[in-house]
């Protein structure tokens, strides 16, 4: 290949490459989806509207309802999680809270997206529904309120684009916390937020218990018939070492 760069330039910090290094590898080609909501060529499609084969529930197959291209929480059947395990990810997911407004605060359209099975980005009907700020839609639950409230009206489809990098450990010692970035309906609501630890309720999260680098994606049954559709993930292995 022709030399497309330079070799007499300064070396970049924390890198073996020089500025404009012609020998630096080309980025891998990924074919994007027809729109930004469609899975690119290297995505793992977790739910395309047809079935829950990539998911499991309490003690077996996922019991949530699938119809009209979406899945819906069936109250009391429990959380569902992917059969596959993932580490650092980019995630696309769409959800809709019930069109019929019932309850308030945490009792309205509550579900959740647990990254690595442990870190919850809250799903809630946060449209004209005050609740504690670190528990509303797009919150890193119990830790970081969303930067803004970008909710659409109840019943409307909404999107999450999430980037999650898990924590790094040196044995029992935390080297770097988990980080979470969220765009909600295209609006930035979490900007590389450094999680204090796996999600809890009414406690201070911590990293006292090191956990595996990979985990499932988990969706919460909080008793409300929240719907999900078009869920895909890209594994970011090797991009952030
Ligand atoms: Mg929740």
PDB file of C-alpha atoms and ligand atoms in Angstrom:
ATOM      1  CA  UNK A   1       0.000   0.000   0.000  1.00  0.00           C
ATOM      2  CA  UNK A   2       1.195   3.517  -0.758  1.00  0.00           C
ATOM      3  CA  UNK A   3       2.522   5.440   2.204  1.00  0.00           C
ATOM      4  CA  UNK A   4      -0.489   7.534   3.073  1.00  0.00           C
ATOM      5  CA  UNK A   5       1.016   9.251   6.103  1.00  0.00           C
ATOM      6  CA  UNK A   6       4.163  10.413   7.802  1.00  0.00           C
ATOM      7  CA  UNK A   7       7.005   8.744   9.722  1.00  0.00           C
ATOM      8  CA  UNK A   8       8.996  11.816  10.791  1.00  0.00           C
ATOM      9  CA  UNK A   9       6.312  13.130  13.134  1.00  0.00           C
ATOM     10  CA  UNK A  10       6.187  13.068  16.980  1.00  0.00           C
ATOM     11  CA  UNK A  11       5.047   9.969  18.824  1.00  0.00           C
ATOM     12  CA  UNK A  12       1.565  10.128  20.349  1.00  0.00           C
ATOM     13  CA  UNK A  13       1.307   9.657  24.125  1.00  0.00           C
ATOM     14  CA  UNK A  14       0.186   6.239  25.399  1.00  0.00           C
ATOM     15  CA  UNK A  15       0.543   4.867  21.892  1.00  0.00           C
ATOM     16  CA  UNK A  16       3.122   3.244  19.643  1.00  0.00           C
ATOM     17  CA  UNK A  17       2.049   5.430  16.757  1.00  0.00           C
ATOM     18  CA  UNK A  18       3.249   8.731  15.434  1.00  0.00           C
ATOM     19  CA  UNK A  19       1.073  11.681  14.447  1.00  0.00           C
ATOM     20  CA  UNK A  20      -0.443  10.864  11.001  1.00  0.00           C
ATOM     21  CA  UNK A  21       1.358   7.495  11.068  1.00  0.00           C
ATOM     22  CA  UNK A  22       0.982   5.911   7.633  1.00  0.00           C
ATOM     23  CA  UNK A  23       1.529   2.421   9.051  1.00  0.00           C
ATOM     24  CA  UNK A  24      -1.277   2.684  11.586  1.00  0.00           C
ATOM     25  CA  UNK A  25      -3.992   0.099  10.784  1.00  0.00           C
ATOM     26  CA  UNK A  26      -7.086   1.188   8.941  1.00  0.00           C
ATOM     27  CA  UNK A  27     -10.357   1.092  10.924  1.00  0.00           C
ATOM     28  CA  UNK A  28     -12.374  -2.069  10.325  1.00  0.00           C
ATOM     29  CA  UNK A  29     -15.218  -1.590   7.860  1.00  0.00           C
ATOM     30  CA  UNK A  30     -18.759  -1.703   9.281  1.00  0.00           C
ATOM     31  CA  UNK A  31     -21.742  -1.219   7.011  1.00  0.00           C
ATOM     32  CA  UNK A  32     -24.234   1.042   8.766  1.00  0.00           C
ATOM     33  CA  UNK A  33     -27.945   0.295   8.867  1.00  0.00           C
ATOM     34  CA  UNK A  34     -30.356   2.037   6.499  1.00  0.00           C
ATOM     35  CA  UNK A  35     -31.087   4.483   9.325  1.00  0.00           C
ATOM     36  CA  UNK A  36     -29.267   5.025  12.622  1.00  0.00           C
ATOM     37  CA  UNK A  37     -31.953   2.900  14.308  1.00  0.00           C
ATOM     38  CA  UNK A  38     -31.212  -0.114  12.089  1.00  0.00           C
ATOM     39  CA  UNK A  39     -28.511  -2.571  13.144  1.00  0.00           C
ATOM     40  CA  UNK A  40     -25.124  -2.122  11.472  1.00  0.00           C
ATOM     41  CA  UNK A  41     -23.362  -5.123   9.944  1.00  0.00           C
ATOM     42  CA  UNK A  42     -21.476  -6.105  13.110  1.00  0.00           C
ATOM     43  CA  UNK A  43     -24.455  -5.839  15.491  1.00  0.00           C
ATOM     44  CA  UNK A  44     -25.954  -8.732  17.412  1.00  0.00           C
ATOM     45  CA  UNK A  45     -29.725  -8.426  17.055  1.00  0.00           C
ATOM     46  CA  UNK A  46     -31.285  -9.321  20.410  1.00  0.00           C
ATOM     47  CA  UNK A  47     -34.908  -8.683  19.486  1.00  0.00           C
ATOM     48  CA  UNK A  48     -36.289  -8.038  16.000  1.00  0.00           C
ATOM     49  CA  UNK A  49     -39.944  -8.189  16.971  1.00  0.00           C
ATOM     50  CA  UNK A  50     -40.506 -11.850  16.220  1.00  0.00           C
ATOM     51  CA  UNK A  51     -39.577 -13.912  19.281  1.00  0.00           C
ATOM     52  CA  UNK A  52     -37.709 -14.077  22.596  1.00  0.00           C
ATOM     53  CA  UNK A  53     -35.280 -16.822  21.589  1.00  0.00           C
ATOM     54  CA  UNK A  54     -32.283 -14.712  22.645  1.00  0.00           C
ATOM     55  CA  UNK A  55     -33.789 -14.176  26.122  1.00  0.00           C
ATOM     56  CA  UNK A  56     -34.500 -16.197  29.212  1.00  0.00           C
ATOM     57  CA  UNK A  57     -36.609 -15.647  32.293  1.00  0.00           C
ATOM     58  CA  UNK A  58     -36.760 -16.942  35.797  1.00  0.00           C
ATOM     59  CA  UNK A  59     -35.876 -20.620  35.572  1.00  0.00           C
ATOM     60  CA  UNK A  60     -36.378 -20.993  31.820  1.00  0.00           C
ATOM     61  CA  UNK A  61     -37.822 -19.309  28.758  1.00  0.00           C
ATOM     62  CA  UNK A  62     -38.815 -15.644  28.934  1.00  0.00           C
ATOM     63  CA  UNK A  63     -42.533 -15.294  29.679  1.00  0.00           C
ATOM     64  CA  UNK A  64     -43.118 -11.798  28.371  1.00  0.00           C
ATOM     65  CA  UNK A  65     -45.665 -11.226  25.608  1.00  0.00           C
ATOM     66  CA  UNK A  66     -44.627 -10.772  21.975  1.00  0.00           C
ATOM     67  CA  UNK A  67     -47.074  -9.212  19.522  1.00  0.00           C
ATOM     68  CA  UNK A  68     -47.141  -6.641  16.714  1.00  0.00           C
ATOM     69  CA  UNK A  69     -43.349  -6.437  16.614  1.00  0.00           C
ATOM     70  CA  UNK A  70     -42.785  -5.638  20.251  1.00  0.00           C
ATOM     71  CA  UNK A  71     -42.351  -7.454  23.561  1.00  0.00           C
ATOM     72  CA  UNK A  72     -44.281  -6.414  26.646  1.00  0.00           C
ATOM     73  CA  UNK A  73     -43.599  -6.962  30.324  1.00  0.00           C
ATOM     74  CA  UNK A  74     -45.975  -9.502  31.831  1.00  0.00           C
ATOM     75  CA  UNK A  75     -46.380  -8.465  35.424  1.00  0.00           C
ATOM     76  CA  UNK A  76     -45.076 -10.985  37.919  1.00  0.00           C
ATOM     77  CA  UNK A  77     -43.100 -13.122  35.452  1.00  0.00           C
ATOM     78  CA  UNK A  78     -39.840 -11.496  36.486  1.00  0.00           C
ATOM     79  CA  UNK A  79     -36.977  -9.800  34.726  1.00  0.00           C
ATOM     80  CA  UNK A  80     -35.707 -11.270  31.479  1.00  0.00           C
ATOM     81  CA  UNK A  81     -32.091 -11.374  30.399  1.00  0.00           C
ATOM     82  CA  UNK A  82     -30.135 -12.300  27.311  1.00  0.00           C
ATOM     83  CA  UNK A  83     -28.781 -15.816  26.990  1.00  0.00           C
ATOM     84  CA  UNK A  84     -25.574 -14.237  25.718  1.00  0.00           C
ATOM     85  CA  UNK A  85     -23.028 -12.410  27.872  1.00  0.00           C
ATOM     86  CA  UNK A  86     -21.468  -9.112  26.891  1.00  0.00           C
ATOM     87  CA  UNK A  87     -18.693  -6.846  28.120  1.00  0.00           C
ATOM     88  CA  UNK A  88     -18.307  -3.315  26.807  1.00  0.00           C
ATOM     89  CA  UNK A  89     -21.177  -2.492  24.477  1.00  0.00           C
ATOM     90  CA  UNK A  90     -23.026  -0.047  22.313  1.00  0.00           C
ATOM     91  CA  UNK A  91     -26.753  -0.674  22.679  1.00  0.00           C
ATOM     92  CA  UNK A  92     -29.798   0.450  20.724  1.00  0.00           C
ATOM     93  CA  UNK A  93     -33.193  -0.131  22.274  1.00  0.00           C
ATOM     94  CA  UNK A  94     -36.696   1.289  21.861  1.00  0.00           C
ATOM     95  CA  UNK A  95     -39.388   1.340  24.524  1.00  0.00           C
ATOM     96  CA  UNK A  96     -42.893   2.623  25.097  1.00  0.00           C
ATOM     97  CA  UNK A  97     -44.562   3.218  28.444  1.00  0.00           C
ATOM     98  CA  UNK A  98     -48.308   2.486  28.693  1.00  0.00           C
ATOM     99  CA  UNK A  99     -50.524   4.955  26.820  1.00  0.00           C
ATOM    100  CA  UNK A 100     -53.035   4.706  29.629  1.00  0.00           C
ATOM    101  CA  UNK A 101     -51.495   6.657  32.494  1.00  0.00           C
ATOM    102  CA  UNK A 102     -51.764   4.896  35.830  1.00  0.00           C
ATOM    103  CA  UNK A 103     -49.905   5.595  39.044  1.00  0.00           C
ATOM    104  CA  UNK A 104     -47.307   8.231  39.668  1.00  0.00           C
ATOM    105  CA  UNK A 105     -43.639   8.665  40.556  1.00  0.00           C
ATOM    106  CA  UNK A 106     -41.886   5.255  40.463  1.00  0.00           C
ATOM    107  CA  UNK A 107     -45.253   3.571  39.897  1.00  0.00           C
ATOM    108  CA  UNK A 108     -45.743   4.816  36.326  1.00  0.00           C
ATOM    109  CA  UNK A 109     -44.269   2.881  33.397  1.00  0.00           C
ATOM    110  CA  UNK A 110     -41.337   1.575  35.407  1.00  0.00           C
ATOM    111  CA  UNK A 111     -38.895  -0.890  33.885  1.00  0.00           C
ATOM    112  CA  UNK A 112     -35.150  -0.744  33.420  1.00  0.00           C
ATOM    113  CA  UNK A 113     -32.158  -1.720  31.339  1.00  0.00           C
ATOM    114  CA  UNK A 114     -29.474  -3.458  33.400  1.00  0.00           C
ATOM    115  CA  UNK A 115     -26.116  -3.201  31.655  1.00  0.00           C
ATOM    116  CA  UNK A 116     -23.942  -6.204  32.318  1.00  0.00           C
ATOM    117  CA  UNK A 117     -26.900  -7.416  34.376  1.00  0.00           C
ATOM    118  CA  UNK A 118     -25.907  -4.970  37.131  1.00  0.00           C
ATOM    119  CA  UNK A 119     -26.056  -1.288  36.194  1.00  0.00           C
ATOM    120  CA  UNK A 120     -29.562   0.086  35.682  1.00  0.00           C
ATOM    121  CA  UNK A 121     -30.467   2.822  33.251  1.00  0.00           C
ATOM    122  CA  UNK A 122     -33.971   3.606  34.411  1.00  0.00           C
ATOM    123  CA  UNK A 123     -36.988   3.191  32.168  1.00  0.00           C
ATOM    124  CA  UNK A 124     -39.972   5.172  33.439  1.00  0.00           C
ATOM    125  CA  UNK A 125     -42.820   7.258  32.134  1.00  0.00           C
ATOM    126  CA  UNK A 126     -41.130  10.496  33.105  1.00  0.00           C
ATOM    127  CA  UNK A 127     -43.481  12.724  31.103  1.00  0.00           C
ATOM    128  CA  UNK A 128     -45.013  15.204  33.542  1.00  0.00           C
ATOM    129  CA  UNK A 129     -44.327  12.730  36.338  1.00  0.00           C
ATOM    130  CA  UNK A 130     -42.134  14.059  39.146  1.00  0.00           C
ATOM    131  CA  UNK A 131     -40.108  11.496  41.074  1.00  0.00           C
ATOM    132  CA  UNK A 132     -36.699  11.533  42.704  1.00  0.00           C
ATOM    133  CA  UNK A 133     -34.340  12.869  40.043  1.00  0.00           C
ATOM    134  CA  UNK A 134     -31.901   9.952  40.183  1.00  0.00           C
ATOM    135  CA  UNK A 135     -34.804   7.606  39.491  1.00  0.00           C
ATOM    136  CA  UNK A 136     -36.409   9.185  36.446  1.00  0.00           C
ATOM    137  CA  UNK A 137     -36.091   8.181  32.797  1.00  0.00           C
ATOM    138  CA  UNK A 138     -32.470   7.983  31.685  1.00  0.00           C
ATOM    139  CA  UNK A 139     -31.094   8.072  35.224  1.00  0.00           C
ATOM    140  CA  UNK A 140     -28.255   5.833  36.270  1.00  0.00           C
ATOM    141  CA  UNK A 141     -30.590   4.622  38.969  1.00  0.00           C
ATOM    142  CA  UNK A 142     -29.804   5.936  42.423  1.00  0.00           C
ATOM    143  CA  UNK A 143     -26.675   7.725  41.180  1.00  0.00           C
ATOM    144  CA  UNK A 144     -27.034  10.198  38.327  1.00  0.00           C
ATOM    145  CA  UNK A 145     -30.172  12.060  37.211  1.00  0.00           C
ATOM    146  CA  UNK A 146     -30.418  12.539  33.447  1.00  0.00           C
ATOM    147  CA  UNK A 147     -28.962  15.845  32.276  1.00  0.00           C
ATOM    148  CA  UNK A 148     -32.395  16.826  30.922  1.00  0.00           C
ATOM    149  CA  UNK A 149     -35.920  15.411  30.710  1.00  0.00           C
ATOM    150  CA  UNK A 150     -36.368  14.361  27.061  1.00  0.00           C
ATOM    151  CA  UNK A 151     -39.453  12.176  27.482  1.00  0.00           C
ATOM    152  CA  UNK A 152     -42.038  11.764  24.778  1.00  0.00           C
ATOM    153  CA  UNK A 153     -45.683  11.360  25.787  1.00  0.00           C
ATOM    154  CA  UNK A 154     -46.979   8.096  27.282  1.00  0.00           C
ATOM    155  CA  UNK A 155     -47.493   5.399  24.663  1.00  0.00           C
ATOM    156  CA  UNK A 156     -45.014   6.889  22.185  1.00  0.00           C
ATOM    157  CA  UNK A 157     -41.934   4.945  21.121  1.00  0.00           C
ATOM    158  CA  UNK A 158     -38.688   6.293  22.541  1.00  0.00           C
ATOM    159  CA  UNK A 159     -35.053   5.372  21.925  1.00  0.00           C
ATOM    160  CA  UNK A 160     -31.996   4.717  24.008  1.00  0.00           C
ATOM    161  CA  UNK A 161     -28.512   4.704  22.543  1.00  0.00           C
ATOM    162  CA  UNK A 162     -26.211   3.549  25.303  1.00  0.00           C
ATOM    163  CA  UNK A 163     -22.449   3.081  25.537  1.00  0.00           C
ATOM    164  CA  UNK A 164     -21.307   1.014  28.490  1.00  0.00           C
ATOM    165  CA  UNK A 165     -17.771   0.196  29.498  1.00  0.00           C
ATOM    166  CA  UNK A 166     -17.507  -2.118  32.448  1.00  0.00           C
ATOM    167  CA  UNK A 167     -15.203  -1.645  35.409  1.00  0.00           C
ATOM    168  CA  UNK A 168     -11.596  -2.789  35.295  1.00  0.00           C
ATOM    169  CA  UNK A 169     -10.062  -4.651  38.201  1.00  0.00           C
ATOM    170  CA  UNK A 170      -6.597  -5.591  39.291  1.00  0.00           C
ATOM    171  CA  UNK A 171      -7.508  -8.611  41.358  1.00  0.00           C
ATOM    172  CA  UNK A 172      -9.805  -7.251  44.075  1.00  0.00           C
ATOM    173  CA  UNK A 173      -8.795  -3.650  43.446  1.00  0.00           C
ATOM    174  CA  UNK A 174     -10.847  -1.349  41.229  1.00  0.00           C
ATOM    175  CA  UNK A 175      -8.688   0.250  38.554  1.00  0.00           C
ATOM    176  CA  UNK A 176     -11.451   2.103  36.715  1.00  0.00           C
ATOM    177  CA  UNK A 177     -15.194   2.332  37.374  1.00  0.00           C
ATOM    178  CA  UNK A 178     -17.921   1.460  34.894  1.00  0.00           C
ATOM    179  CA  UNK A 179     -18.895   4.333  32.594  1.00  0.00           C
ATOM    180  CA  UNK A 180     -22.290   4.958  31.051  1.00  0.00           C
ATOM    181  CA  UNK A 181     -23.282   7.283  28.220  1.00  0.00           C
ATOM    182  CA  UNK A 182     -26.940   7.582  27.200  1.00  0.00           C
ATOM    183  CA  UNK A 183     -28.722   9.408  24.403  1.00  0.00           C
ATOM    184  CA  UNK A 184     -32.477   9.465  25.008  1.00  0.00           C
ATOM    185  CA  UNK A 185     -34.507  10.229  21.902  1.00  0.00           C
ATOM    186  CA  UNK A 186     -31.259  11.545  20.439  1.00  0.00           C
ATOM    187  CA  UNK A 187     -30.625  13.866  23.406  1.00  0.00           C
ATOM    188  CA  UNK A 188     -27.561  13.365  25.604  1.00  0.00           C
ATOM    189  CA  UNK A 189     -28.711  12.537  29.143  1.00  0.00           C
ATOM    190  CA  UNK A 190     -25.636  10.733  30.549  1.00  0.00           C
ATOM    191  CA  UNK A 191     -22.170  11.875  29.494  1.00  0.00           C
ATOM    192  CA  UNK A 192     -19.652   9.161  30.383  1.00  0.00           C
ATOM    193  CA  UNK A 193     -21.019   8.969  33.924  1.00  0.00           C
ATOM    194  CA  UNK A 194     -18.690   7.072  36.274  1.00  0.00           C
ATOM    195  CA  UNK A 195     -20.887   4.602  38.157  1.00  0.00           C
ATOM    196  CA  UNK A 196     -20.327   4.279  41.901  1.00  0.00           C
ATOM    197  CA  UNK A 197     -20.944   0.542  41.628  1.00  0.00           C
ATOM    198  CA  UNK A 198     -23.692  -1.883  40.620  1.00  0.00           C
ATOM    199  CA  UNK A 199     -27.241  -0.557  41.098  1.00  0.00           C
ATOM    200  CA  UNK A 200     -28.946  -0.875  44.434  1.00  0.00           C
ATOM    201  CA  UNK A 201     -32.026   0.567  46.116  1.00  0.00           C
ATOM    202  CA  UNK A 202     -31.785   2.978  49.053  1.00  0.00           C
ATOM    203  CA  UNK A 203     -28.129   2.170  49.528  1.00  0.00           C
ATOM    204  CA  UNK A 204     -24.841   3.659  48.447  1.00  0.00           C
ATOM    205  CA  UNK A 205     -23.470   1.659  45.522  1.00  0.00           C
ATOM    206  CA  UNK A 206     -19.903   0.401  45.827  1.00  0.00           C
ATOM    207  CA  UNK A 207     -17.319  -1.832  44.201  1.00  0.00           C
ATOM    208  CA  UNK A 208     -16.679  -3.988  47.262  1.00  0.00           C
ATOM    209  CA  UNK A 209     -17.488  -7.143  45.310  1.00  0.00           C
ATOM    210  CA  UNK A 210     -15.516  -7.528  42.070  1.00  0.00           C
ATOM    211  CA  UNK A 211     -17.616  -9.079  39.317  1.00  0.00           C
ATOM    212  CA  UNK A 212     -16.936 -10.702  35.941  1.00  0.00           C
ATOM    213  CA  UNK A 213     -16.179  -8.501  32.944  1.00  0.00           C
ATOM    214  CA  UNK A 214     -19.139  -9.919  31.033  1.00  0.00           C
ATOM    215  CA  UNK A 215     -22.796 -10.183  31.923  1.00  0.00           C
ATOM    216  CA  UNK A 216     -26.202 -10.421  30.273  1.00  0.00           C
ATOM    217  CA  UNK A 217     -28.384  -7.514  29.257  1.00  0.00           C
ATOM    218  CA  UNK A 218     -31.369  -7.586  31.624  1.00  0.00           C
ATOM    219  CA  UNK A 219     -34.777  -5.911  31.340  1.00  0.00           C
ATOM    220  CA  UNK A 220     -36.820  -5.253  34.455  1.00  0.00           C
ATOM    221  CA  UNK A 221     -40.299  -6.435  35.383  1.00  0.00           C
ATOM    222  CA  UNK A 222     -41.381  -3.687  37.765  1.00  0.00           C
ATOM    223  CA  UNK A 223     -45.036  -4.603  37.355  1.00  0.00           C
ATOM    224  CA  UNK A 224     -45.874  -2.180  34.540  1.00  0.00           C
ATOM    225  CA  UNK A 225     -46.660  -3.295  30.942  1.00  0.00           C
ATOM    226  CA  UNK A 226     -43.762  -1.473  29.293  1.00  0.00           C
ATOM    227  CA  UNK A 227     -43.010  -2.435  25.680  1.00  0.00           C
ATOM    228  CA  UNK A 228     -39.644  -2.913  23.953  1.00  0.00           C
ATOM    229  CA  UNK A 229     -38.658  -3.338  20.334  1.00  0.00           C
ATOM    230  CA  UNK A 230     -35.660  -3.213  17.980  1.00  0.00           C
ATOM    231  CA  UNK A 231     -32.885  -4.158  20.398  1.00  0.00           C
ATOM    232  CA  UNK A 232     -29.358  -4.615  19.083  1.00  0.00           C
ATOM    233  CA  UNK A 233     -25.922  -4.508  20.538  1.00  0.00           C
ATOM    234  CA  UNK A 234     -22.354  -4.051  19.312  1.00  0.00           C
ATOM    235  CA  UNK A 235     -19.527  -5.501  21.315  1.00  0.00           C
ATOM    236  CA  UNK A 236     -16.683  -3.048  21.781  1.00  0.00           C
ATOM    237  CA  UNK A 237     -13.989  -5.551  22.640  1.00  0.00           C
ATOM    238  CA  UNK A 238     -10.565  -4.275  21.712  1.00  0.00           C
ATOM    239  CA  UNK A 239     -11.596  -0.648  21.200  1.00  0.00           C
ATOM    240  CA  UNK A 240     -10.835   0.602  24.683  1.00  0.00           C
ATOM    241  CA  UNK A 241      -7.780  -1.271  25.948  1.00  0.00           C
TER     242      UNK A 241
HETATM  243 MG1  LIG B   1     -36.646   0.479  37.039  1.00  0.00          MG
END
